[in-house]
Amino acid sequence: MPWLTTEGASHQIAEGETIVGSGAQAGWRLPAHDLGAKHFIVERRGSRITVRPCGVDGIIVINGAQSGGNAHELKDGDTIDAGTARFVFSSERSGSYPAVIIGPAHLMEARGGVAHALNAAAVGIGRDRSNAIVVRDPTASRFHAEIRREAGGYVLRPRGSSGTSLNGRRIGSPARLRDGDRLEIANVEFRFVASPVPPGARVAEATADDETSTRPTVEQTGVMEIPSAIDQRARSTKWIWIGAILVAAATVWLATR
């Protein structure tokens, strides 16, 4: 009898459709693997067994390649990466699963060579200061995109209405990243690097005014600005206003003596 096996659990595949996910409607419910409520469907029709994602957000990777949405016929030993789990299809319950090892990765700024470590389960990118990578560009959405560690690697999930491009093509659904992929967030270009920090790269650091995030990327009218320069300009403006108020106060005092 055919089985799907993952860490700590196995499931015999019955005739018909079996929904795998974390929700109450799933035929095989796995709440601890960061799956969608209805993540993917395994269908058995006699000896033929296929798998397909439930929707565009339920990304699955079969034998290292992202599923395009069509049904894929499973063969003995095939692997399915979904959420944080790896499933192995086998004709016998004794089938085992390989460990999922996701190596370090970085998002490199195309201009400036700054490397942002993707060391969290989810890394937000956008104009809002709560993002791990802050893009200070007026055309960027507050929460523009997210890179999640899932499906055996790193997945780019567009979120904002301003548009996210991958290798020159605008995308509206999750896409698994490959080493060297080019990302465009508003007017800022990044490169995905599936490795430790490349030689010569500068690692992003927390800013003085926002210790919880990495150094923001700033791009306005095609010119990179350093955040410290922006802060310095703001401080200069503040002292000009203070000086003007002091001069006005002194003038009133002299006039009323």
mmCIF file with all atom_site columns, N, CA, C and O in Angstrom, residues 210-243:
data_model
loop_
_atom_site.group_PDB
_atom_site.id
_atom_site.type_symbol
_atom_site.label_atom_id
_atom_site.label_alt_id
_atom_site.label_comp_id
_atom_site.label_asym_id
_atom_site.label_entity_id
_atom_site.label_seq_id
_atom_site.pdbx_PDB_ins_code
_atom_site.Cartn_x
_atom_site.Cartn_y
_atom_site.Cartn_z
_atom_site.occupancy
_atom_site.B_iso_or_equiv
_atom_site.pdbx_formal_charge
_atom_site.auth_seq_id
_atom_site.auth_comp_id
_atom_site.auth_asym_id
_atom_site.auth_atom_id
_atom_site.pdbx_PDB_model_num
ATOM 1   N N  . ASP A 1 210 ? 16.825 52.511 15.076 1.00 0.00 ? 210 ASP A N  1
ATOM 2   C CA . ASP A 1 210 ? 15.945 51.346 14.970 1.00 0.00 ? 210 ASP A CA 1
ATOM 3   C C  . ASP A 1 210 ? 16.783 50.095 15.168 1.00 0.00 ? 210 ASP A C  1
ATOM 4   O O  . ASP A 1 210 ? 17.232 49.465 14.240 1.00 0.00 ? 210 ASP A O  1
ATOM 5   N N  . GLU A 1 211 ? 17.047 49.748 16.416 1.00 0.00 ? 211 GLU A N  1
ATOM 6   C CA . GLU A 1 211 ? 17.976 48.686 16.746 1.00 0.00 ? 211 GLU A CA 1
ATOM 7   C C  . GLU A 1 211 ? 17.434 47.300 16.400 1.00 0.00 ? 211 GLU A C  1
ATOM 8   O O  . GLU A 1 211 ? 18.157 46.319 16.428 1.00 0.00 ? 211 GLU A O  1
ATOM 9   N N  . THR A 1 212 ? 16.141 47.193 16.083 1.00 0.00 ? 212 THR A N  1
ATOM 10  C CA . THR A 1 212 ? 15.558 45.887 15.810 1.00 0.00 ? 212 THR A CA 1
ATOM 11  C C  . THR A 1 212 ? 15.636 45.501 14.344 1.00 0.00 ? 212 THR A C  1
ATOM 12  O O  . THR A 1 212 ? 15.260 44.399 13.982 1.00 0.00 ? 212 THR A O  1
ATOM 13  N N  . SER A 1 213 ? 16.092 46.382 13.486 1.00 0.00 ? 213 SER A N  1
ATOM 14  C CA . SER A 1 213 ? 16.120 46.067 12.060 1.00 0.00 ? 213 SER A CA 1
ATOM 15  C C  . SER A 1 213 ? 17.522 46.208 11.513 1.00 0.00 ? 213 SER A C  1
ATOM 16  O O  . SER A 1 213 ? 18.383 46.832 12.119 1.00 0.00 ? 213 SER A O  1
ATOM 17  N N  . THR A 1 214 ? 17.752 45.633 10.350 1.00 0.00 ? 214 THR A N  1
ATOM 18  C CA . THR A 1 214 ? 19.037 45.782 9.703  1.00 0.00 ? 214 THR A CA 1
ATOM 19  C C  . THR A 1 214 ? 19.116 47.158 9.061  1.00 0.00 ? 214 THR A C  1
ATOM 20  O O  . THR A 1 214 ? 18.137 47.894 8.999  1.00 0.00 ? 214 THR A O  1
ATOM 21  N N  . ARG A 1 215 ? 20.317 47.505 8.605  1.00 0.00 ? 215 ARG A N  1
ATOM 22  C CA . ARG A 1 215 ? 20.508 48.819 8.005  1.00 0.00 ? 215 ARG A CA 1
ATOM 23  C C  . ARG A 1 215 ? 19.564 49.003 6.831  1.00 0.00 ? 215 ARG A C  1
ATOM 24  O O  . ARG A 1 215 ? 19.547 48.188 5.911  1.00 0.00 ? 215 ARG A O  1
ATOM 25  N N  . PRO A 1 216 ? 18.757 50.061 6.818  1.00 0.00 ? 216 PRO A N  1
ATOM 26  C CA . PRO A 1 216 ? 17.797 50.245 5.733  1.00 0.00 ? 216 PRO A CA 1
ATOM 27  C C  . PRO A 1 216 ? 18.487 50.453 4.386  1.00 0.00 ? 216 PRO A C  1
ATOM 28  O O  . PRO A 1 216 ? 19.591 50.963 4.311  1.00 0.00 ? 216 PRO A O  1
ATOM 29  N N  . THR A 1 217 ? 17.813 50.052 3.359  1.00 0.00 ? 217 THR A N  1
ATOM 30  C CA . THR A 1 217 ? 18.240 50.366 2.008  1.00 0.00 ? 217 THR A CA 1
ATOM 31  C C  . THR A 1 217 ? 17.509 51.617 1.581  1.00 0.00 ? 217 THR A C  1
ATOM 32  O O  . THR A 1 217 ? 16.299 51.693 1.713  1.00 0.00 ? 217 THR A O  1
ATOM 33  N N  . VAL A 1 218 ? 18.231 52.595 1.091  1.00 0.00 ? 218 VAL A N  1
ATOM 34  C CA . VAL A 1 218 ? 17.617 53.858 0.717  1.00 0.00 ? 218 VAL A CA 1
ATOM 35  C C  . VAL A 1 218 ? 17.913 54.136 -0.734 1.00 0.00 ? 218 VAL A C  1
ATOM 36  O O  . VAL A 1 218 ? 19.067 54.121 -1.155 1.00 0.00 ? 218 VAL A O  1
ATOM 37  N N  . GLU A 1 219 ? 16.883 54.378 -1.503 1.00 0.00 ? 219 GLU A N  1
ATOM 38  C CA . GLU A 1 219 ? 17.101 54.724 -2.907 1.00 0.00 ? 219 GLU A CA 1
ATOM 39  C C  . GLU A 1 219 ? 16.024 55.702 -3.307 1.00 0.00 ? 219 GLU A C  1
ATOM 40  O O  . GLU A 1 219 ? 14.835 55.395 -3.284 1.00 0.00 ? 219 GLU A O  1
ATOM 41  N N  . GLN A 1 220 ? 16.437 56.901 -3.669 1.00 0.00 ? 220 GLN A N  1
ATOM 42  C CA . GLN A 1 220 ? 15.491 57.924 -4.094 1.00 0.00 ? 220 GLN A CA 1
ATOM 43  C C  . GLN A 1 220 ? 16.040 58.583 -5.349 1.00 0.00 ? 220 GLN A C  1
ATOM 44  O O  . GLN A 1 220 ? 17.190 59.000 -5.377 1.00 0.00 ? 220 GLN A O  1
ATOM 45  N N  . THR A 1 221 ? 15.199 58.635 -6.382 1.00 0.00 ? 221 THR A N  1
ATOM 46  C CA . THR A 1 221 ? 15.563 59.180 -7.696 1.00 0.00 ? 221 THR A CA 1
ATOM 47  C C  . THR A 1 221 ? 16.866 58.587 -8.192 1.00 0.00 ? 221 THR A C  1
ATOM 48  O O  . THR A 1 221 ? 17.695 59.270 -8.773 1.00 0.00 ? 221 THR A O  1
ATOM 49  N N  . GLY A 1 222 ? 17.051 57.278 -7.923 1.00 0.00 ? 222 GLY A N  1
ATOM 50  C CA . GLY A 1 222 ? 18.208 56.577 -8.454 1.00 0.00 ? 222 GLY A CA 1
ATOM 51  C C  . GLY A 1 222 ? 19.501 56.833 -7.720 1.00 0.00 ? 222 GLY A C  1
ATOM 52  O O  . GLY A 1 222 ? 20.546 56.397 -8.149 1.00 0.00 ? 222 GLY A O  1
ATOM 53  N N  . VAL A 1 223 ? 19.462 57.567 -6.580 1.00 0.00 ? 223 VAL A N  1
ATOM 54  C CA . VAL A 1 223 ? 20.685 57.868 -5.850 1.00 0.00 ? 223 VAL A CA 1
ATOM 55  C C  . VAL A 1 223 ? 20.606 57.228 -4.479 1.00 0.00 ? 223 VAL A C  1
ATOM 56  O O  . VAL A 1 223 ? 19.633 57.421 -3.755 1.00 0.00 ? 223 VAL A O  1
ATOM 57  N N  . MET A 1 224 ? 21.641 56.478 -4.103 1.00 0.00 ? 224 MET A N  1
ATOM 58  C CA . MET A 1 224 ? 21.684 55.859 -2.794 1.00 0.00 ? 224 MET A CA 1
ATOM 59  C C  . MET A 1 224 ? 22.068 56.901 -1.754 1.00 0.00 ? 224 MET A C  1
ATOM 60  O O  . MET A 1 224 ? 23.044 57.623 -1.918 1.00 0.00 ? 224 MET A O  1
ATOM 61  N N  . GLU A 1 225 ? 21.281 56.988 -0.680 1.00 0.00 ? 225 GLU A N  1
ATOM 62  C CA . GLU A 1 225 ? 21.597 57.883 0.410  1.00 0.00 ? 225 GLU A CA 1
ATOM 63  C C  . GLU A 1 225 ? 21.931 57.057 1.632  1.00 0.00 ? 225 GLU A C  1
ATOM 64  O O  . GLU A 1 225 ? 21.341 56.021 1.885  1.00 0.00 ? 225 GLU A O  1
ATOM 65  N N  . ILE A 1 226 ? 22.901 57.558 2.434  1.00 0.00 ? 226 ILE A N  1
ATOM 66  C CA . ILE A 1 226 ? 23.261 56.888 3.668  1.00 0.00 ? 226 ILE A CA 1
ATOM 67  C C  . ILE A 1 226 ? 22.344 57.399 4.769  1.00 0.00 ? 226 ILE A C  1
ATOM 68  O O  . ILE A 1 226 ? 22.178 58.608 4.933  1.00 0.00 ? 226 ILE A O  1
ATOM 69  N N  . PRO A 1 227 ? 21.714 56.525 5.544  1.00 0.00 ? 227 PRO A N  1
ATOM 70  C CA . PRO A 1 227 ? 20.778 56.941 6.575  1.00 0.00 ? 227 PRO A CA 1
ATOM 71  C C  . PRO A 1 227 ? 21.347 57.974 7.521  1.00 0.00 ? 227 PRO A C  1
ATOM 72  O O  . PRO A 1 227 ? 20.646 58.869 7.960  1.00 0.00 ? 227 PRO A O  1
ATOM 73  N N  . SER A 1 228 ? 22.669 57.897 7.846  1.00 0.00 ? 228 SER A N  1
ATOM 74  C CA . SER A 1 228 ? 23.247 58.864 8.768  1.00 0.00 ? 228 SER A CA 1
ATOM 75  C C  . SER A 1 228 ? 23.209 60.270 8.187  1.00 0.00 ? 228 SER A C  1
ATOM 76  O O  . SER A 1 228 ? 23.060 61.261 8.905  1.00 0.00 ? 228 SER A O  1
ATOM 77  N N  . ALA A 1 229 ? 23.334 60.371 6.854  1.00 0.00 ? 229 ALA A N  1
ATOM 78  C CA . ALA A 1 229 ? 23.252 61.687 6.209  1.00 0.00 ? 229 ALA A CA 1
ATOM 79  C C  . ALA A 1 229 ? 21.860 62.270 6.338  1.00 0.00 ? 229 ALA A C  1
ATOM 80  O O  . ALA A 1 229 ? 21.680 63.466 6.547  1.00 0.00 ? 229 ALA A O  1
ATOM 81  N N  . ILE A 1 230 ? 20.841 61.421 6.208  1.00 0.00 ? 230 ILE A N  1
ATOM 82  C CA . ILE A 1 230 ? 19.467 61.874 6.370  1.00 0.00 ? 230 ILE A CA 1
ATOM 83  C C  . ILE A 1 230 ? 19.235 62.368 7.790  1.00 0.00 ? 230 ILE A C  1
ATOM 84  O O  . ILE A 1 230 ? 18.629 63.412 8.028  1.00 0.00 ? 230 ILE A O  1
ATOM 85  N N  . ASP A 1 231 ? 19.745 61.603 8.776  1.00 0.00 ? 231 ASP A N  1
ATOM 86  C CA . ASP A 1 231 ? 19.580 62.002 10.176 1.00 0.00 ? 231 ASP A CA 1
ATOM 87  C C  . ASP A 1 231 ? 20.285 63.318 10.455 1.00 0.00 ? 231 ASP A C  1
ATOM 88  O O  . ASP A 1 231 ? 19.776 64.164 11.190 1.00 0.00 ? 231 ASP A O  1
ATOM 89  N N  . GLN A 1 232 ? 21.493 63.480 9.855  1.00 0.00 ? 232 GLN A N  1
ATOM 90  C CA . GLN A 1 232 ? 22.237 64.713 10.066 1.00 0.00 ? 232 GLN A CA 1
ATOM 91  C C  . GLN A 1 232 ? 21.488 65.901 9.494  1.00 0.00 ? 232 GLN A C  1
ATOM 92  O O  . GLN A 1 232 ? 21.444 66.970 10.103 1.00 0.00 ? 232 GLN A O  1
ATOM 93  N N  . ARG A 1 233 ? 20.853 65.739 8.317  1.00 0.00 ? 233 ARG A N  1
ATOM 94  C CA . ARG A 1 233 ? 20.095 66.824 7.721  1.00 0.00 ? 233 ARG A CA 1
ATOM 95  C C  . ARG A 1 233 ? 18.897 67.199 8.582  1.00 0.00 ? 233 ARG A C  1
ATOM 96  O O  . ARG A 1 233 ? 18.569 68.363 8.743  1.00 0.00 ? 233 ARG A O  1
ATOM 97  N N  . ALA A 1 234 ? 18.255 66.161 9.174  1.00 0.00 ? 234 ALA A N  1
ATOM 98  C CA . ALA A 1 234 ? 17.116 66.429 10.052 1.00 0.00 ? 234 ALA A CA 1
ATOM 99  C C  . ALA A 1 234 ? 17.541 67.191 11.301 1.00 0.00 ? 234 ALA A C  1
ATOM 100 O O  . ALA A 1 234 ? 16.849 68.106 11.761 1.00 0.00 ? 234 ALA A O  1
ATOM 101 N N  . ARG A 1 235 ? 18.712 66.826 11.859 1.00 0.00 ? 235 ARG A N  1
ATOM 102 C CA . ARG A 1 235 ? 19.199 67.537 13.046 1.00 0.00 ? 235 ARG A CA 1
ATOM 103 C C  . ARG A 1 235 ? 19.533 68.986 12.714 1.00 0.00 ? 235 ARG A C  1
ATOM 104 O O  . ARG A 1 235 ? 19.270 69.904 13.502 1.00 0.00 ? 235 ARG A O  1
ATOM 105 N N  . SER A 1 236 ? 20.126 69.203 11.534 1.00 0.00 ? 236 SER A N  1
ATOM 106 C CA . SER A 1 236 ? 20.470 70.579 11.137 1.00 0.00 ? 236 SER A CA 1
ATOM 107 C C  . SER A 1 236 ? 19.224 71.441 11.015 1.00 0.00 ? 236 SER A C  1
ATOM 108 O O  . SER A 1 236 ? 19.194 72.592 11.449 1.00 0.00 ? 236 SER A O  1
ATOM 109 N N  . THR A 1 237 ? 18.154 70.876 10.410 1.00 0.00 ? 237 THR A N  1
ATOM 110 C CA . THR A 1 237 ? 16.890 71.610 10.273 1.00 0.00 ? 237 THR A CA 1
ATOM 111 C C  . THR A 1 237 ? 16.314 71.956 11.638 1.00 0.00 ? 237 THR A C  1
ATOM 112 O O  . THR A 1 237 ? 15.791 73.055 11.859 1.00 0.00 ? 237 THR A O  1
ATOM 113 N N  . LYS A 1 238 ? 16.418 71.017 12.584 1.00 0.00 ? 238 LYS A N  1
ATOM 114 C CA . LYS A 1 238 ? 15.883 71.256 13.926 1.00 0.00 ? 238 LYS A CA 1
ATOM 115 C C  . LYS A 1 238 ? 16.597 72.429 14.579 1.00 0.00 ? 238 LYS A C  1
ATOM 116 O O  . LYS A 1 238 ? 15.958 73.308 15.170 1.00 0.00 ? 238 LYS A O  1
ATOM 117 N N  . TRP A 1 239 ? 17.933 72.511 14.482 1.00 0.00 ? 239 TRP A N  1
ATOM 118 C CA . TRP A 1 239 ? 18.682 73.598 15.114 1.00 0.00 ? 239 TRP A CA 1
ATOM 119 C C  . TRP A 1 239 ? 18.425 74.939 14.434 1.00 0.00 ? 239 TRP A C  1
ATOM 120 O O  . TRP A 1 239 ? 18.461 76.001 15.088 1.00 0.00 ? 239 TRP A O  1
ATOM 121 N N  . ILE A 1 240 ? 18.144 74.917 13.136 1.00 0.00 ? 240 ILE A N  1
ATOM 122 C CA . ILE A 1 240 ? 17.787 76.178 12.454 1.00 0.00 ? 240 ILE A CA 1
ATOM 123 C C  . ILE A 1 240 ? 16.503 76.739 13.030 1.00 0.00 ? 240 ILE A C  1
ATOM 124 O O  . ILE A 1 240 ? 16.383 77.951 13.308 1.00 0.00 ? 240 ILE A O  1
ATOM 125 N N  . TRP A 1 241 ? 15.504 75.872 13.246 1.00 0.00 ? 241 TRP A N  1
ATOM 126 C CA . TRP A 1 241 ? 14.239 76.334 13.828 1.00 0.00 ? 241 TRP A CA 1
ATOM 127 C C  . TRP A 1 241 ? 14.444 76.821 15.264 1.00 0.00 ? 241 TRP A C  1
ATOM 128 O O  . TRP A 1 241 ? 13.850 77.821 15.680 1.00 0.00 ? 241 TRP A O  1
ATOM 129 N N  . ILE A 1 242 ? 15.256 76.136 16.039 1.00 0.00 ? 242 ILE A N  1
ATOM 130 C CA . ILE A 1 242 ? 15.515 76.569 17.418 1.00 0.00 ? 242 ILE A CA 1
ATOM 131 C C  . ILE A 1 242 ? 16.189 77.941 17.430 1.00 0.00 ? 242 ILE A C  1
ATOM 132 O O  . ILE A 1 242 ? 15.840 78.825 18.216 1.00 0.00 ? 242 ILE A O  1
ATOM 133 N N  . GLY A 1 243 ? 17.149 78.125 16.518 1.00 0.00 ? 243 GLY A N  1
ATOM 134 C CA . GLY A 1 243 ? 17.827 79.414 16.439 1.00 0.00 ? 243 GLY A CA 1
ATOM 135 C C  . GLY A 1 243 ? 16.872 80.533 16.072 1.00 0.00 ? 243 GLY A C  1
ATOM 136 O O  . GLY A 1 243 ? 16.932 81.639 16.638 1.00 0.00 ? 243 GLY A O  1
#
